[in-house]
PDB file of C-alpha atoms in Angstrom:
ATOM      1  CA  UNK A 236      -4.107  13.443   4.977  1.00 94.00           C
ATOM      2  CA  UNK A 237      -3.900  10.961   7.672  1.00 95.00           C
ATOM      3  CA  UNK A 238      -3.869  13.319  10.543  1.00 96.00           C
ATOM      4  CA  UNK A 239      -6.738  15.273   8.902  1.00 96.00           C
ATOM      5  CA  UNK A 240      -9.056  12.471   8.527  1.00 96.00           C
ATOM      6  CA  UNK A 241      -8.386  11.615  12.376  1.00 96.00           C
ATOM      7  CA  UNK A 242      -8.736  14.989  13.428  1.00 96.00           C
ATOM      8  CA  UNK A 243     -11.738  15.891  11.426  1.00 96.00           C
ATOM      9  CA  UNK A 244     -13.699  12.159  11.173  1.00 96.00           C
ATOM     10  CA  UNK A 245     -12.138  10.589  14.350  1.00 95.00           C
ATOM     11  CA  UNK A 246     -13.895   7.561  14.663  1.00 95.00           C
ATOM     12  CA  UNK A 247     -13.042   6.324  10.866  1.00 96.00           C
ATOM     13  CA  UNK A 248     -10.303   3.137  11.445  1.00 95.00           C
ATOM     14  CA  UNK A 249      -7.438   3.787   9.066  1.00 97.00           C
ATOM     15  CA  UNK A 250      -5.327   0.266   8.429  1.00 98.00           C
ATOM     16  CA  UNK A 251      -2.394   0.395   6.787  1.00 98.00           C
ATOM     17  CA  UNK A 252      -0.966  -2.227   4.691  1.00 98.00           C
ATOM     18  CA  UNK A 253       2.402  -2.703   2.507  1.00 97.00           C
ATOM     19  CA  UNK A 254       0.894  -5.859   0.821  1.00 98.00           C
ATOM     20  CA  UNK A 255       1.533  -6.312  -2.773  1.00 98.00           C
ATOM     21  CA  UNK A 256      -1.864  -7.155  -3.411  1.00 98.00           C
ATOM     22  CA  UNK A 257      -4.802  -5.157  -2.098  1.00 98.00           C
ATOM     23  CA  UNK A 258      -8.351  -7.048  -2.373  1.00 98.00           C
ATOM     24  CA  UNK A 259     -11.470  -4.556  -1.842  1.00 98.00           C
ATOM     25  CA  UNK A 260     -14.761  -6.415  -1.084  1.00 97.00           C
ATOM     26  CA  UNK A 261     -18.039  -4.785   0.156  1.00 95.00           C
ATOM     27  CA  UNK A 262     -19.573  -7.450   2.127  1.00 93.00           C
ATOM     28  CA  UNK A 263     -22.703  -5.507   3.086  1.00 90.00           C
ATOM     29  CA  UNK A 264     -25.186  -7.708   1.161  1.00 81.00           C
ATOM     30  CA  UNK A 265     -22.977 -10.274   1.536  1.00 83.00           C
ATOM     31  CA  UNK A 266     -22.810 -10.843   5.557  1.00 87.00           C
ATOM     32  CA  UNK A 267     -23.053  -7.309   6.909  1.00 81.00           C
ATOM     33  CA  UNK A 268     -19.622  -6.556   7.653  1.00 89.00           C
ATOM     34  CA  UNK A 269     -19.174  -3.719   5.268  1.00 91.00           C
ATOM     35  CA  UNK A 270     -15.788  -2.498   3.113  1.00 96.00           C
ATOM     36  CA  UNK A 271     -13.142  -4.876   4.155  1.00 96.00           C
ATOM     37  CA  UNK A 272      -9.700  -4.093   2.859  1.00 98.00           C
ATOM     38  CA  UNK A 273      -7.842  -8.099   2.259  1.00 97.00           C
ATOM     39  CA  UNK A 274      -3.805  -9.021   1.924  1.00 97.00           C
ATOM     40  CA  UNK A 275      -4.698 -12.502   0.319  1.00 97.00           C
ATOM     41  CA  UNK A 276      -7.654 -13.446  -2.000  1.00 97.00           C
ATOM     42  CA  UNK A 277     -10.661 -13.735  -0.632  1.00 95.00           C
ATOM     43  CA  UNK A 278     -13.519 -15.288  -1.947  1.00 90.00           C
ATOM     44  CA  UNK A 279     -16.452 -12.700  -3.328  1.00 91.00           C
ATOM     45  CA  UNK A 280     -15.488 -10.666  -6.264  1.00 94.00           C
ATOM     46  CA  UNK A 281     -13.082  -7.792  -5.154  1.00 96.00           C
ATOM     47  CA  UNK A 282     -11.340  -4.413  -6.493  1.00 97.00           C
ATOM     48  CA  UNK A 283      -7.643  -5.710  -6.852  1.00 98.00           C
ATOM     49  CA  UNK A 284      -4.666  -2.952  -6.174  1.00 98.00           C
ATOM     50  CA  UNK A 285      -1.419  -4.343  -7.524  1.00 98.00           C
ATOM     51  CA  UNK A 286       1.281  -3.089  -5.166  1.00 97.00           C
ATOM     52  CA  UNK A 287       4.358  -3.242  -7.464  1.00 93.00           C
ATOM     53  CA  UNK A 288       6.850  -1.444  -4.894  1.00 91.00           C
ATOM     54  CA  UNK A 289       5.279  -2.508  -2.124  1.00 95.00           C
ATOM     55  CA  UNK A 290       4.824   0.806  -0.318  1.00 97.00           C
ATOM     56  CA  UNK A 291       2.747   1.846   2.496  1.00 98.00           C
ATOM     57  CA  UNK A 292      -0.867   2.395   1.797  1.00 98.00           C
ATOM     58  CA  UNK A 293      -3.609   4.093   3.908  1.00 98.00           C
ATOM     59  CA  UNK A 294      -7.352   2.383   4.060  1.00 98.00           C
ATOM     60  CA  UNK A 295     -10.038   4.253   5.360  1.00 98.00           C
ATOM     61  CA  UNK A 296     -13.699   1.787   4.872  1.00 97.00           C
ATOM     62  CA  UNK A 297     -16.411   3.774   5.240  1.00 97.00           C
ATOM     63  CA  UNK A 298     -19.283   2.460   7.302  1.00 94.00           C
ATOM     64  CA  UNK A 299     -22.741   3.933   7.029  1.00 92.00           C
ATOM     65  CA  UNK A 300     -23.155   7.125   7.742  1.00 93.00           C
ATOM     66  CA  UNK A 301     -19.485   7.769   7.876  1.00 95.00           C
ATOM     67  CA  UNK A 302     -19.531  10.977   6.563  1.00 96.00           C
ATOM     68  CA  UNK A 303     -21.792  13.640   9.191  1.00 93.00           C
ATOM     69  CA  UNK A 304     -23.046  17.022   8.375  1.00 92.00           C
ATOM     70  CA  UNK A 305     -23.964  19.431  10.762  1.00 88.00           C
ATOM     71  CA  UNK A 306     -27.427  18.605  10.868  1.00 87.00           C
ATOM     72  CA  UNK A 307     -27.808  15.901  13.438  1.00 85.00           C
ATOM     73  CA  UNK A 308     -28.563  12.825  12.436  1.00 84.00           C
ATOM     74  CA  UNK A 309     -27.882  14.323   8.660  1.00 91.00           C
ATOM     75  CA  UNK A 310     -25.185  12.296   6.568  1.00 94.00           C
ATOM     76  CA  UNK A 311     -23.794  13.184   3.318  1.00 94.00           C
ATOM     77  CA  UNK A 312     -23.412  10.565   0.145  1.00 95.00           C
ATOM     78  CA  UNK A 313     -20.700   8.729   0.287  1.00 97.00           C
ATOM     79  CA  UNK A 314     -18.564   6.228  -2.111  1.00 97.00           C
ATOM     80  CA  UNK A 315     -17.283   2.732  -0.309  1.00 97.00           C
ATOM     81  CA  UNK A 316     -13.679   4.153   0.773  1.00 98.00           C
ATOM     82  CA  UNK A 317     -10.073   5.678   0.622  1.00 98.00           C
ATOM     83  CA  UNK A 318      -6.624   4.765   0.197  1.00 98.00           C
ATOM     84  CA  UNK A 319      -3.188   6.656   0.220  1.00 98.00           C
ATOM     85  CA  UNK A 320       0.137   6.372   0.206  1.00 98.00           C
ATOM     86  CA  UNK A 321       1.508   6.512   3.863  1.00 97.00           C
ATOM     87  CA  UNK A 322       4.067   9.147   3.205  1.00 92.00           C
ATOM     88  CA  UNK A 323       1.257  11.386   3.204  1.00 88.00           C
ATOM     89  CA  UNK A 324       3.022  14.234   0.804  1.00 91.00           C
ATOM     90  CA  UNK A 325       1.575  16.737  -1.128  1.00 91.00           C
ATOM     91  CA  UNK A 326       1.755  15.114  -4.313  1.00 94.00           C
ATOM     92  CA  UNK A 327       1.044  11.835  -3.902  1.00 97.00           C
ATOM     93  CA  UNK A 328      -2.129  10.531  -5.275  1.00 98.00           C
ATOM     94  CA  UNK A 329      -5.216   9.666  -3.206  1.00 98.00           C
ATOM     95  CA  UNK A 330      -7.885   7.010  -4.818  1.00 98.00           C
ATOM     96  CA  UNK A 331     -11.616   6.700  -3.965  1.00 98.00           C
ATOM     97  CA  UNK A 332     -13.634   3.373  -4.729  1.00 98.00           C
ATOM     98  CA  UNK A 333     -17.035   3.070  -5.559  1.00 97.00           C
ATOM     99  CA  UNK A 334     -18.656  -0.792  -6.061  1.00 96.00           C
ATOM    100  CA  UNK A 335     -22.105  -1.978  -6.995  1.00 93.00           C
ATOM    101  CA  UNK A 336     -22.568  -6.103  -7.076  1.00 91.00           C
ATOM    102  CA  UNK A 337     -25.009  -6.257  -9.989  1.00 85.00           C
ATOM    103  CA  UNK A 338     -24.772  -9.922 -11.246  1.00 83.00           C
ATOM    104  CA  UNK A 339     -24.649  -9.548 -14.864  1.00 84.00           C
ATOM    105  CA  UNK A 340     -24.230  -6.314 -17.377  1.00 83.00           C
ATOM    106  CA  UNK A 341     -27.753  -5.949 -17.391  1.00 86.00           C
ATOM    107  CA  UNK A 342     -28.338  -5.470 -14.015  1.00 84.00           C
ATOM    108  CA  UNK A 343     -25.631  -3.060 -13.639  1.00 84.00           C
ATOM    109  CA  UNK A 344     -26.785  -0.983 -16.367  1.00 84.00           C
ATOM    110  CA  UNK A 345     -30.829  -1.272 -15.775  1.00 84.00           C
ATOM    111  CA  UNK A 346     -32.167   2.357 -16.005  1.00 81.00           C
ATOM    112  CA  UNK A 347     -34.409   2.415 -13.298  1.00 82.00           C
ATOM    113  CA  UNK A 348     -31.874   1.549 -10.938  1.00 83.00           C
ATOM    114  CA  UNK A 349     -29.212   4.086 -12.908  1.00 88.00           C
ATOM    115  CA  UNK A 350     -26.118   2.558 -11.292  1.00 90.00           C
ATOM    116  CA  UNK A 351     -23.755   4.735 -13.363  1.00 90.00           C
ATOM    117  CA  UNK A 352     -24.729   7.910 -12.617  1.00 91.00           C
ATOM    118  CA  UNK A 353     -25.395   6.896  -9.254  1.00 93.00           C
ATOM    119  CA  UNK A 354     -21.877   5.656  -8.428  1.00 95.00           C
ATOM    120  CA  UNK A 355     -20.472   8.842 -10.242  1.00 95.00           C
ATOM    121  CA  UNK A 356     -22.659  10.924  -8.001  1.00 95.00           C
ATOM    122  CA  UNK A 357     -21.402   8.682  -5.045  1.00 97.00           C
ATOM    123  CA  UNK A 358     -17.744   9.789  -6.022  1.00 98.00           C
ATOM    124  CA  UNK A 359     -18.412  13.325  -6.461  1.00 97.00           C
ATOM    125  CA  UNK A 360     -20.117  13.834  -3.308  1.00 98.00           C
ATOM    126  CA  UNK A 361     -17.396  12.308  -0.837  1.00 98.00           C
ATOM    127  CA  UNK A 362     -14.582  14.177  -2.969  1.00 98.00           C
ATOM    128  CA  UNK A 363     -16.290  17.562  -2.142  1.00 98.00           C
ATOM    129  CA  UNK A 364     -17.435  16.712   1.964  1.00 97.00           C
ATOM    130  CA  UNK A 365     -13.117  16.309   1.771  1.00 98.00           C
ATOM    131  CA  UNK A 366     -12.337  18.968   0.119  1.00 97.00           C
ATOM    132  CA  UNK A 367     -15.645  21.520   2.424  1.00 97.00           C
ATOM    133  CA  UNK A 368     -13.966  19.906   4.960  1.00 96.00           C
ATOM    134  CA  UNK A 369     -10.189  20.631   4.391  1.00 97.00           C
ATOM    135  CA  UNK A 370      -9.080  16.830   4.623  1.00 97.00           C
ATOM    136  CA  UNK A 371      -7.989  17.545   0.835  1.00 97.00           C
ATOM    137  CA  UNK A 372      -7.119  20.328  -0.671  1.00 96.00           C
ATOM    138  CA  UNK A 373      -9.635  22.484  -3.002  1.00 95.00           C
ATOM    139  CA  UNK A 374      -7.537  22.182  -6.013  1.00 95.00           C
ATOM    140  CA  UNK A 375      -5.794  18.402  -5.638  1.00 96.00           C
ATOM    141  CA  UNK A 376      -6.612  16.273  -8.769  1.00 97.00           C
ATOM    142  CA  UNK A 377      -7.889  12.894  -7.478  1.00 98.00           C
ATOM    143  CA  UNK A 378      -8.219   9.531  -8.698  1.00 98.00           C
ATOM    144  CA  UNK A 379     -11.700   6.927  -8.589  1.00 98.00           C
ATOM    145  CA  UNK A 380     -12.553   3.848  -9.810  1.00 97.00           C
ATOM    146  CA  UNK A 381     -15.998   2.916 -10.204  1.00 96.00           C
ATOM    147  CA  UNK A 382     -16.312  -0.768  -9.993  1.00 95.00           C
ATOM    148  CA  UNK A 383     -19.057  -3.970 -11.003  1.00 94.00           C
ATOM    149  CA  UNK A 384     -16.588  -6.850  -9.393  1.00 93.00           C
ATOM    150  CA  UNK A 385     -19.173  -9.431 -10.879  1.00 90.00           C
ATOM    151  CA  UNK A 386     -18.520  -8.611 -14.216  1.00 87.00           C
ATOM    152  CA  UNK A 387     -15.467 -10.266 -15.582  1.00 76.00           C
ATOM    153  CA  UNK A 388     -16.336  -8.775 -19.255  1.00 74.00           C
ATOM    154  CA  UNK A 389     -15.688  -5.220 -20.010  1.00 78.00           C
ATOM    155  CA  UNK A 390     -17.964  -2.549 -18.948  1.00 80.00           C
ATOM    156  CA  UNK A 391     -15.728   0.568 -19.247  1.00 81.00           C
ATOM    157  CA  UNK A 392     -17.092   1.495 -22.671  1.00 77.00           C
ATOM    158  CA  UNK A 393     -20.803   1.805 -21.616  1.00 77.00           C
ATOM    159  CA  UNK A 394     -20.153   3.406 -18.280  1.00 86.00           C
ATOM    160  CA  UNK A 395     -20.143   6.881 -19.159  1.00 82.00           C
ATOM    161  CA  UNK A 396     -22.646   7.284 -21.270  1.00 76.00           C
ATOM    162  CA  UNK A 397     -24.828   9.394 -19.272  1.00 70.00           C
ATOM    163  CA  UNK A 398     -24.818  12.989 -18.607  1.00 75.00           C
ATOM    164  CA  UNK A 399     -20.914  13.454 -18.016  1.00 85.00           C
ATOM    165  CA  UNK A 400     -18.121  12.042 -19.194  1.00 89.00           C
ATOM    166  CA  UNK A 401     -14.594  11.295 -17.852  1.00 93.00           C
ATOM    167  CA  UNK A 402     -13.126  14.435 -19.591  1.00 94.00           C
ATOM    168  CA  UNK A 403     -16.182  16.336 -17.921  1.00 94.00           C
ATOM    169  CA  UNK A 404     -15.934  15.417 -14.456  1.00 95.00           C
ATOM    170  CA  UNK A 405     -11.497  15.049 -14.474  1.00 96.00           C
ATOM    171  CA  UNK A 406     -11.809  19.091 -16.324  1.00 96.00           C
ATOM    172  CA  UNK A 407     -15.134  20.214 -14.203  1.00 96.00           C
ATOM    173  CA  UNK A 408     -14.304  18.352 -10.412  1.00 97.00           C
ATOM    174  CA  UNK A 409     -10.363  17.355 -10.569  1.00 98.00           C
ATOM    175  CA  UNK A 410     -11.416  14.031 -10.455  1.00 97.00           C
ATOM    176  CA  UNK A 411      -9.586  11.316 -12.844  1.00 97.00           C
ATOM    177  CA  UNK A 412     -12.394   8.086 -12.882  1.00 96.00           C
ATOM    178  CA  UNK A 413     -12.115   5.365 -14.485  1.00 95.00           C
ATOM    179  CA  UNK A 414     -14.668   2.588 -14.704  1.00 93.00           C
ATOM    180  CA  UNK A 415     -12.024  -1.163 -13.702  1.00 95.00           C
ATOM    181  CA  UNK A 416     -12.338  -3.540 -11.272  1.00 95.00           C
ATOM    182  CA  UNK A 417      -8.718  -3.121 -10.743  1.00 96.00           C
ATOM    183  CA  UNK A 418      -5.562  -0.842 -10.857  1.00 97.00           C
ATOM    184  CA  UNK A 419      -1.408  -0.714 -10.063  1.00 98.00           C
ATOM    185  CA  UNK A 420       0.067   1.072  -7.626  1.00 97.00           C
ATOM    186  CA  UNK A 421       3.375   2.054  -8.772  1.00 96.00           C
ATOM    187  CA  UNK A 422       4.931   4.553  -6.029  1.00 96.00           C
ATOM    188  CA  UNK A 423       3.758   7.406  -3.392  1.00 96.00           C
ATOM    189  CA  UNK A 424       3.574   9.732  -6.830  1.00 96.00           C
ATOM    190  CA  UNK A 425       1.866   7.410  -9.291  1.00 96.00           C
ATOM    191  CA  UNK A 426      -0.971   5.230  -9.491  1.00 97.00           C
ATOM    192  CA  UNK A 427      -2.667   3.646 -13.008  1.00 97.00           C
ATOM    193  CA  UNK A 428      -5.974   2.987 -13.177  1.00 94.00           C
TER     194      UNK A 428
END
């Protein structure tokens, strides 16, 4: 996957990182800087990765626009980023993350802003530019986590309540989503979110 992702999206920056802990904060309304993968705790609300082993993992933060079409100056949707084992095998698992920083439950789930659906939509648009574009294969099974890292309560059980559910879119788009602010990584072939 590595070498595809260089080949096909060249100027992406793919860190790698054996850290037991992984810390995912989107700092774009923050300061600016965009998805910024951490080894220690930083200080906005994050996506935390347990890395029980540690193994190697592959981070790929997208920046705007970081996924072009052929129509200049056309980009498609696109979640906040990637990671993978750094093995690289067949089977290994490969987890997207989507975040939104709404301050409180009712901001995240406000209907005229939709965050749910958007987020989903977010996932299921940068799963399929990978797959048109060969950097996955058609038929892999994925994982996602779609994340509010300002809410400490739960918010799983209200996420999909919209127009697909998690059955829907692991049977209809190979894609197994889950709505945490965190997950463990437990080897190259297994990952629990």
């Amino acid at each position: 996957m590595r070498d595809n992702i260089e080949e096909i999206l060249p100027e992406h920056n793919l860190q790698l990182t054996n850290s037991p802990n992984i810390y995912i904060v989107d700092y774009k309304n923050i300061n600016g800087e965009g998805i910024v993968m951490h080894e220690t705790k930083p200080d906005p609300k994050y996506v935390l990765l347990e890395n029980l082993t540690p193994i190697g993992i592959y981070f790929d933060g997208f920046e705007d626009n970081a996924l072009p079409l052929e129509e200049p100056g056309v980009c498609n949707s696109q979640c906040e980023c990637v990671l993978f084992p750094e093995e690289c095998n067949q089977n290994d698992w490969i987890l997207f993350i989507e975040m939104k920083y709404a301050n409180d439950r009712e901001a995240a789930f406000r209907e005229n802003r939709d965050y749910p659906n958007c987020m989903i939509n977010q996932i299921l648009e940068t799963v399929k530019y990978f797959r048109d574009k060969k950097i996955i294969p058609e038929e892999k099974r994925v994982n996602a986590i779609v994340s509010f890292p300002n809410l400490i309560e739960e918010f799983s059980s209200t996420f999909f309540t919209g127009r697909m559910s998690m059955d829907d879119i692991l049977y209809d788009h190979k894609i197994l989503i889950r709505a945490t602010n965190s997950g463990t990584i437990k080897s190259p072939k297994r990952i629990y979110i």
